[in-house]
Amino acid sequence: MKHTPLFTMLAGAALAFTFATAPVHADKASKDKPAVQYPNTARVAPKLDLTSEKEQKALNEGLDAVNAGDKAKAEQILQPIVDGSKSKYAQAIALQGLANVTYNAGDVKAAIPLLKRSIDNGVMPNDTYFQLMYELAQLYAADQQYQASLDTVAKWRADGKKETADSYGLEGMDYYRLEKYPEAIAAIQKAKTLTDKPQDSWNQILMASYAESGKGGDAAKMAVDEYQKNPTDSGMLHNASAILLQQQDYAGAIKVLEQGRANGALKDEGDWINLVKAYLLQAQNGGDPKSGSAKALAAFDDGVAKGAIKPSAANYKLAGDASVIGENDPKAISYYQKGAALASDGELDVALGRVYFQDQKFSDARKYLKQGLAKGVQHKGQAYMVLAESERQLKDKPAAVTAMMEAAKDPDTAAKAKDWLRKAGVGK
């Protein structure tokens, strides 16, 4: 299944975390030791082999440079420890610091092998060892190595004998990015059972995974429920309306978008445009075309008046099309004219020509059709056929024949154009 990024909060999602770079102390009998974080692990904590006070001091200076963001100084102090220390623990701490400063400098890919070497040294205390393993899983995810991230989380969970909501949230994101949507759903659902404060991003992943795995109804229900918890949240409004539109629940999309319009949550231009489109789609799929058109145009005009909908050829084309659906030709002409003035091609000029042709204003139709064709349009044959009929209505047969001959060059209209020409006594 092709991955479709439905939700804004998922786009470019970044992981926020920091490495543990606390000062190194040789005194193992400190009374201020924190509570053990992995009490159930079967891993035997190794004995630390750092005995040199000089090396301990150098490590702390290097870690201070890391925390200060001084990459050059950190590398100058820590790299010699990595290369020459007899203490594996010192090497591991130095590698951890180098991974940290490298990551903070924006080089995630280079930070990964440094952190992995630190872990693979095997000399870290249990809490540090498992913390770094979890951070490695996050780094893999940040580097888009999602399977490696999943494998690392699985090892962290199995060896550390620990489950956390965040770890299942990370797993859910990894599965989502790998397009394994049922697995993503299971992981996020598990994450939500382990905390009473689920992250917003988990809900985004869950909704998107529902949608991508064919459970659009579940996604829509969840999206609406989340929005109703925060009815003034523009992001929640966007997500709910987007998935309702995807589910072709136009009435539902209109309901939440109108709610957002009433309470001020409707801010994004795209959501305003979606409100206009929802009214039109509803009108075209069993609704009342004239009523739907009127409501769509009212929403469009309100968005323009509030500065949310910007003047553009595409926006005015939408409003013009809505007017045509509602058989409101004067408004269609007004919107198309505004759009044509901003357009880089002749599509809206041709649209104007069609409206004038329907109104039997053939001289105006000819003017705008020619204008549009001169600017360039995608379906030339169709435009030339309307132009030919306009010329015929204006009693200019030579011009009509010329236009129809142009229509005959377009594969889409060739057959009809040639038939017209034969009946007019032109050609074979």
C-alpha positions as a printed NumPy array, in Angstrom:
array([[  0.   ,   0.   ,   0.   ],
       [  1.367,   3.363,  -0.959],
       [  2.142,   5.563,   2.034],
       [  0.112,   8.749,   2.092],
       [  1.048,  11.379,   4.679],
       [ -2.394,  12.349,   5.92 ],
       [ -1.575,  14.313,   8.999],
       [  0.468,  17.423,   9.41 ],
       [  1.918,  16.394,  12.74 ],
       [  3.525,  13.365,  11.124],
       [  5.221,  15.3  ,   8.369],
       [  8.911,  15.67 ,   9.148],
       [  8.409,  14.343,  12.676],
       [ 11.615,  14.653,  14.7  ],
       [ 12.752,  12.841,  17.81 ],
       [ 13.705,  14.978,  20.763],
       [ 16.121,  13.444,  23.249],
       [ 19.448,  14.007,  24.943],
       [ 22.257,  11.682,  25.876],
       [ 23.203,  11.085,  29.471],
       [ 26.505,  12.862,  29.987],
       [ 26.691,  13.228,  33.722],
       [ 30.085,  13.778,  35.37 ],
       [ 32.161,  10.658,  35.927],
       [ 32.934,   9.729,  39.541],
       [ 35.251,   6.965,  40.68 ],
       [ 33.581,   6.8  ,  44.116],
       [ 31.197,   3.868,  43.758],
       [ 29.994,   4.096,  47.334],
       [ 28.168,   7.372,  46.928],
       [ 25.155,   7.739,  49.195],
       [ 23.315,   9.717,  46.481],
       [ 22.928,   6.879,  43.976],
       [ 19.629,   7.101,  42.081],
       [ 17.089,   4.305,  42.159],
       [ 17.894,   1.345,  39.922],
       [ 16.042,   1.722,  36.631],
       [ 16.368,  -1.868,  35.401],
       [ 15.989,  -4.012,  38.507],
       [ 14.77 ,  -7.113,  36.644],
       [ 17.529,  -7.435,  34.06 ],
       [ 19.566, -10.624,  33.975],
       [ 22.595,  -8.694,  32.783],
       [ 25.411,  -8.767,  35.302],
       [ 26.722,  -5.276,  35.879],
       [ 30.423,  -5.173,  34.998],
       [ 33.116,  -3.925,  37.315],
       [ 34.332,  -0.468,  36.351],
       [ 37.996,  -0.298,  35.459],
       [ 38.519,   3.464,  35.641],
       [ 41.192,   4.051,  38.299],
       [ 43.137,   7.015,  36.961],
       [ 42.124,  10.31 ,  38.55 ],
       [ 43.87 ,  12.134,  35.703],
       [ 41.779,  10.287,  33.116],
       [ 38.644,  10.847,  35.179],
       [ 39.374,  14.573,  35.195],
       [ 39.965,  14.566,  31.417],
       [ 36.688,  12.751,  30.841],
       [ 34.767,  15.308,  32.86 ],
       [ 36.434,  18.17 ,  30.972],
       [ 35.486,  16.495,  27.714],
       [ 31.898,  16.009,  28.844],
       [ 31.739,  19.64 ,  29.944],
       [ 32.772,  20.583,  26.394],
       [ 30.054,  18.274,  25.052],
       [ 27.4  ,  19.909,  27.215],
       [ 28.668,  23.335,  26.155],
       [ 28.369,  22.352,  22.484],
       [ 32.108,  22.801,  21.869],
       [ 32.628,  19.991,  19.376],
       [ 36.255,  20.81 ,  18.601],
       [ 37.304,  20.843,  22.251],
       [ 35.295,  17.703,  23.042],
       [ 36.959,  15.816,  20.202],
       [ 40.38 ,  17.118,  21.198],
       [ 39.959,  15.74 ,  24.733],
       [ 37.86 ,  12.599,  24.196],
       [ 39.32 ,  11.122,  20.996],
       [ 42.736,  10.387,  22.605],
       [ 40.921,   8.536,  25.399],
       [ 39.076,   6.439,  22.829],
       [ 42.314,   5.696,  20.996],
       [ 44.689,   5.104,  23.88 ],
       [ 43.028,   4.509,  27.236],
       [ 43.585,   1.161,  28.966],
       [ 40.153,   1.572,  30.604],
       [ 37.262,   0.207,  28.565],
       [ 34.906,   2.223,  30.736],
       [ 36.792,   5.423,  29.928],
       [ 36.671,   4.56 ,  26.227],
       [ 32.945,   3.894,  26.411],
       [ 32.227,   7.185,  28.195],
       [ 34.392,   9.074,  25.685],
       [ 32.587,   7.429,  22.764],
       [ 29.258,   8.344,  24.332],
       [ 30.358,  11.963,  24.609],
       [ 31.566,  12.028,  21.012],
       [ 28.249,  10.547,  19.86 ],
       [ 26.415,  13.233,  21.789],
       [ 28.372,  16.182,  20.417],
       [ 28.192,  14.738,  16.889],
       [ 24.424,  14.355,  17.128],
       [ 24.028,  17.865,  18.513],
       [ 26.043,  19.138,  15.532],
       [ 23.365,  17.676,  13.263],
       [ 25.212,  14.595,  12.022],
       [ 22.904,  11.788,  13.112],
       [ 24.42 ,   9.226,  10.767],
       [ 27.933,   9.723,  12.172],
       [ 26.673,   9.634,  15.775],
       [ 25.197,   6.142,  15.393],
       [ 28.435,   4.096,  15.095],
       [ 30.013,   6.072,  17.928],
       [ 27.137,   5.319,  20.26 ],
       [ 27.028,   1.688,  19.126],
       [ 30.74 ,   1.269,  19.913],
       [ 30.137,   2.739,  23.35 ],
       [ 27.405,   0.181,  24.025],
       [ 29.293,  -2.741,  22.475],
       [ 32.229,  -2.131,  24.8  ],
       [ 30.018,  -3.857,  27.339],
       [ 31.403,  -2.074,  30.395],
       [ 28.649,   0.4  ,  31.179],
       [ 26.607,   0.033,  34.377],
       [ 23.201,  -1.485,  33.701],
       [ 21.18 ,   1.725,  33.865],
       [ 23.565,   3.571,  31.559],
       [ 23.891,   0.592,  29.218],
       [ 20.141,   0.279,  28.675],
       [ 19.575,   4.013,  28.512],
       [ 22.13 ,   4.286,  25.726],
       [ 20.62 ,   1.304,  23.923],
       [ 17.242,   3.055,  23.927],
       [ 18.873,   6.246,  22.679],
       [ 20.494,   4.22 ,  19.891],
       [ 17.022,   3.044,  18.834],
       [ 15.921,   6.68 ,  18.677],
       [ 18.963,   7.596,  16.606],
       [ 18.187,   4.82 ,  14.122],
       [ 14.638,   6.172,  13.801],
       [ 15.929,   9.72 ,  13.315],
       [ 18.176,   8.37 ,  10.528],
       [ 15.184,   6.591,   8.94 ],
       [ 16.664,   3.18 ,   9.752],
       [ 13.318,   2.002,  11.064],
       [ 13.956,  -1.738,  11.106],
       [ 17.213,  -1.217,  12.996],
       [ 15.295,   0.94 ,  15.461],
       [ 12.69 ,  -1.798,  15.936],
       [ 15.371,  -4.451,  16.447],
       [ 17.138,  -2.307,  19.017],
       [ 13.934,  -1.572,  20.941],
       [ 13.143,  -5.292,  20.983],
       [ 16.583,  -6.097,  22.412],
       [ 16.322,  -3.246,  24.939],
       [ 12.955,  -4.519,  26.111],
       [ 13.978,  -8.194,  26.227],
       [ 17.336,  -7.69 ,  27.957],
       [ 16.291,  -4.843,  30.222],
       [ 13.024,  -6.524,  31.228],
       [ 11.251,  -3.201,  31.008],
       [  8.21 ,  -1.841,  29.17 ],
       [  7.407,   1.848,  28.766],
       [  4.75 ,   3.799,  26.925],
       [  7.415,   5.762,  25.062],
       [  9.109,   2.61 ,  23.774],
       [  5.844,   1.381,  22.261],
       [  5.233,   4.849,  20.854],
       [  8.621,   4.701,  19.139],
       [  7.848,   1.205,  17.892],
       [  4.53 ,   2.395,  16.495],
       [  6.203,   5.188,  14.577],
       [  8.793,   2.776,  13.175],
       [  6.108,   0.378,  11.987],
       [  4.122,   3.243,  10.472],
       [  7.116,   4.454,   8.493],
       [  7.672,   0.87 ,   7.279],
       [  4.005,   0.809,   6.192],
       [  3.258,  -2.047,   8.596],
       [  0.007,  -0.514,   9.745],
       [ -1.542,  -3.349,  11.812],
       [  1.693,  -3.585,  13.816],
       [  1.738,   0.198,  14.239],
       [ -1.839,   0.123,  15.535],
       [ -1.017,  -2.606,  18.06 ],
       [  2.088,  -0.761,  19.294],
       [  0.321,   2.565,  19.786],
       [ -2.638,   0.935,  21.481],
       [ -0.189,  -0.752,  23.872],
       [  1.572,   2.566,  24.511],
       [ -1.719,   4.203,  25.445],
       [ -2.436,   1.515,  28.046],
       [  0.803,   2.334,  29.863],
       [  0.198,   6.029,  30.493],
       [ -2.607,   8.434,  31.25 ],
       [ -0.854,  11.138,  29.227],
       [ -0.425,   9.808,  25.683],
       [  1.596,  11.94 ,  23.292],
       [ -0.344,  13.751,  20.582],
       [  1.907,  12.205,  17.939],
       [  0.761,   8.709,  18.95 ],
       [ -2.812,   9.585,  18.109],
       [ -1.675,  10.938,  14.753],
       [  0.124,   7.675,  13.994],
       [ -2.855,   5.636,  15.123],
       [ -5.323,   7.588,  12.997],
       [ -3.059,   7.446,   9.955],
       [ -2.492,   3.718,  10.419],
       [ -6.228,   3.098,  10.65 ],
       [ -6.745,   5.046,   7.445],
       [ -3.917,   3.333,   5.568],
       [ -5.034,  -0.162,   6.618],
       [ -8.594,   0.251,   5.368],
       [-10.118,   1.155,   8.722],
       [-11.133,   4.626,   7.655],
       [-14.247,   4.577,   9.813],
       [-12.164,   3.984,  12.935],
       [ -9.767,   6.716,  11.865],
       [-12.601,   9.168,  11.274],
       [-14.258,   8.43 ,  14.609],
       [-10.978,   8.818,  16.464],
       [-10.116,  12.026,  14.607],
       [-13.477,  13.586,  15.436],
       [-13.263,  12.454,  19.063],
       [ -9.808,  13.992,  19.4  ],
       [-11.007,  17.235,  17.83 ],
       [-14.033,  17.452,  20.113],
       [-11.669,  17.252,  23.095],
       [ -9.901,  20.355,  21.734],
       [-12.443,  22.119,  19.468],
       [-10.343,  25.275,  19.117],
       [ -7.218,  23.363,  18.02 ],
       [ -6.583,  24.073,  14.327],
       [ -4.369,  21.019,  13.887],
       [ -7.009,  18.689,  15.293],
       [ -9.605,  20.34 ,  13.07 ],
       [ -7.432,  19.804,  10.014],
       [ -6.887,  16.134,  10.798],
       [-10.562,  15.426,  11.471],
       [-11.827,  17.206,   8.365],
       [ -9.134,  15.704,   6.119],
       [ -9.948,  12.134,   7.04 ],
       [-13.704,  12.729,   6.863],
       [-13.251,  14.066,   3.334],
       [-11.118,  11.062,   2.453],
       [-13.931,   8.855,   3.727],
       [-16.337,  10.862,   1.554],
       [-18.271,  11.835,   4.666],
       [-18.967,  15.313,   3.363],
       [-21.665,  16.08 ,   5.922],
       [-19.297,  15.143,   8.743],
       [-16.497,  17.269,   7.273],
       [-18.841,  20.233,   6.907],
       [-19.996,  19.832,  10.493],
       [-16.522,  20.01 ,  12.04 ],
       [-15.291,  22.711,   9.658],
       [-18.31 ,  24.881,  10.362],
       [-17.731,  24.313,  14.068],
       [-14.176,  25.504,  13.553],
       [-15.387,  28.515,  11.59 ],
       [-17.711,  29.441,  14.456],
       [-15.124,  29.103,  17.232],
       [-12.113,  30.528,  15.377],
       [-10.236,  27.254,  14.835],
       [-10.681,  27.48 ,  11.053],
       [ -7.53 ,  29.387,  10.143],
       [ -5.559,  27.492,   7.509],
       [ -6.327,  28.408,   3.897],
       [ -6.387,  24.755,   2.92 ],
       [ -9.095,  24.037,   5.486],
       [-11.191,  26.956,   4.236],
       [-10.863,  25.594,   0.707],
       [-11.821,  22.129,   1.978],
       [-15.012,  23.604,   3.444],
       [-15.89 ,  25.035,   0.039],
       [-15.1  ,  21.709,  -1.642],
       [-17.072,  19.734,   0.947],
       [-20.219,  21.723,   0.142],
       [-19.675,  21.166,  -3.576],
       [-18.955,  17.447,  -3.21 ],
       [-22.039,  17.039,  -1.071],
       [-24.092,  18.876,  -3.701],
       [-22.713,  16.665,  -6.472],
       [-23.318,  13.437,  -4.574],
       [-27.001,  13.47 ,  -3.876],
       [-27.375,  16.972,  -2.477],
       [-29.076,  20.07 ,  -3.861],
       [-26.685,  21.677,  -6.391],
       [-28.064,  25.181,  -6.008],
       [-28.14 ,  25.094,  -2.215],
       [-24.708,  23.481,  -2.019],
       [-23.285,  26.011,  -4.446],
       [-24.72 ,  28.917,  -2.453],
       [-23.247,  27.598,   0.805],
       [-19.889,  26.942,  -0.851],
       [-19.759,  30.487,  -2.221],
       [-20.811,  31.97 ,   1.116],
       [-17.922,  30.13 ,   2.791],
       [-15.545,  31.223,   0.013],
       [-16.539,  34.879,   0.268],
       [-16.256,  34.76 ,   4.057],
       [-12.761,  33.281,   3.804],
       [-11.71 ,  35.984,   1.341],
       [-13.173,  38.726,   3.519],
       [-11.26 ,  37.424,   6.54 ],
       [ -8.012,  37.195,   4.582],
       [ -7.819,  33.419,   5.038],
       [ -8.395,  32.624,   1.364],
       [ -5.827,  34.408,  -0.761],
       [ -6.451,  35.706,  -4.289],
       [ -5.172,  33.086,  -6.738],
       [ -6.171,  31.603, -10.063],
       [ -6.866,  28.206,  -8.449],
       [ -9.071,  29.666,  -5.722],
       [-11.102,  31.799,  -8.099],
       [-11.473,  28.839, -10.454],
       [-12.956,  26.829,  -7.573],
       [-15.429,  29.613,  -6.83 ],
       [-16.265,  29.968, -10.525],
       [-16.852,  26.211, -10.829],
       [-19.087,  26.354,  -7.749],
       [-21.088,  29.132,  -9.395],
       [-21.514,  27.073, -12.565],
       [-22.786,  24.11 , -10.534],
       [-25.34 ,  26.418,  -8.943],
       [-26.256,  27.906, -12.32 ],
       [-25.219,  31.357, -11.158],
       [-23.563,  32.582, -14.337],
       [-23.026,  36.226, -13.283],
       [-21.   ,  35.099, -10.248],
       [-19.149,  32.522, -12.346],
       [-18.108,  35.259, -14.767],
       [-16.976,  37.505, -11.917],
       [-14.822,  34.81 , -10.275],
       [-13.371,  33.545, -13.558],
       [-12.419,  37.08 , -14.602],
       [-10.597,  37.662, -11.319],
       [ -8.822,  34.344, -11.66 ],
       [ -7.919,  34.862, -15.32 ],
       [ -6.106,  38.075, -14.395],
       [ -3.85 ,  36.054, -12.059],
       [ -3.44 ,  32.931, -14.186],
       [ -0.348,  31.979, -16.162],
       [ -2.372,  30.041, -18.73 ],
       [ -5.672,  30.43 , -20.558],
       [ -7.817,  27.881, -18.702],
       [ -9.978,  30.467, -16.963],
       [-10.39 ,  32.494, -20.145],
       [-11.759,  29.352, -21.786],
       [-14.009,  28.776, -18.767],
       [-15.316,  32.319, -19.256],
       [-15.908,  31.603, -22.922],
       [-17.955,  28.522, -22.048],
       [-20.165,  30.477, -19.65 ],
       [-20.771,  33.2  , -22.242],
       [-21.527,  30.51 , -24.833],
       [-24.133,  28.949, -22.507],
       [-25.633,  32.425, -22.096],
       [-25.691,  32.744, -25.9  ],
       [-23.35 ,  35.714, -25.774],
       [-21.35 ,  34.384, -28.661],
       [-19.251,  37.454, -29.315],
       [-17.965,  37.443, -25.733],
       [-17.516,  33.676, -25.916],
       [-15.361,  34.042, -29.037],
       [-13.271,  36.762, -27.397],
       [-12.365,  34.771, -24.31 ],
       [-11.954,  31.449, -26.101],
       [ -9.437,  32.99 , -28.484],
       [ -7.743,  34.731, -25.579],
       [ -7.458,  31.493, -23.661],
       [ -6.158,  29.502, -26.607],
       [ -3.512,  32.132, -27.236],
       [ -2.302,  31.808, -23.624],
       [ -2.313,  28.023, -23.772],
       [ -4.733,  25.401, -22.468],
       [ -4.552,  21.685, -21.81 ],
       [ -7.551,  20.528, -23.841],
       [ -7.207,  22.546, -27.019],
       [ -9.601,  20.443, -29.072],
       [-12.538,  21.036, -26.766],
       [-11.871,  24.781, -26.655],
       [-11.645,  24.952, -30.453],
       [-14.953,  23.09 , -30.813],
       [-16.748,  25.633, -28.608],
       [-15.032,  28.412, -30.557],
       [-16.183,  26.866, -33.834],
       [-19.775,  26.76 , -32.586],
       [-19.5  ,  30.37 , -31.438],
       [-18.262,  31.391, -34.888],
       [-21.091,  29.441, -36.502],
       [-23.655,  31.228, -34.333],
       [-22.064,  34.519, -35.406],
       [-22.557,  33.473, -39.06 ],
       [-18.808,  33.328, -39.756],
       [-18.517,  29.945, -41.445],
       [-14.869,  30.328, -42.606],
       [-13.801,  31.099, -39.032],
       [-15.895,  28.189, -37.747],
       [-14.249,  25.813, -40.231],
       [-10.797,  27.075, -39.289],
       [-11.49 ,  26.478, -35.584],
       [-12.946,  23.023, -36.238],
       [ -9.915,  22.066, -38.319],
       [ -7.8  ,  22.87 , -35.285],
       [-10.071,  20.686, -33.163],
       [ -9.53 ,  17.863, -35.662],
       [ -5.811,  17.89 , -34.814],
       [ -6.518,  16.903, -31.195],
       [ -6.945,  13.123, -30.728],
       [ -9.593,  13.722, -28.065],
       [-11.875,  15.655, -30.427],
       [-10.67 ,  14.493, -33.835],
       [-13.6  ,  12.187, -34.593],
       [-16.312,  14.704, -33.714],
       [-14.498,  17.53 , -35.466],
       [-14.014,  15.555, -38.674],
       [-17.657,  14.522, -38.644],
       [-18.656,  18.191, -38.281],
       [-16.383,  19.142, -41.161],
       [-17.807,  16.415, -43.433],
       [-21.353,  17.594, -42.736],
       [-20.231,  21.132, -43.495],
       [-18.893,  19.963, -46.838],
       [-15.262,  20.393, -45.891],
       [-12.688,  17.632, -46.394],
       [-13.343,  14.005, -47.295]])
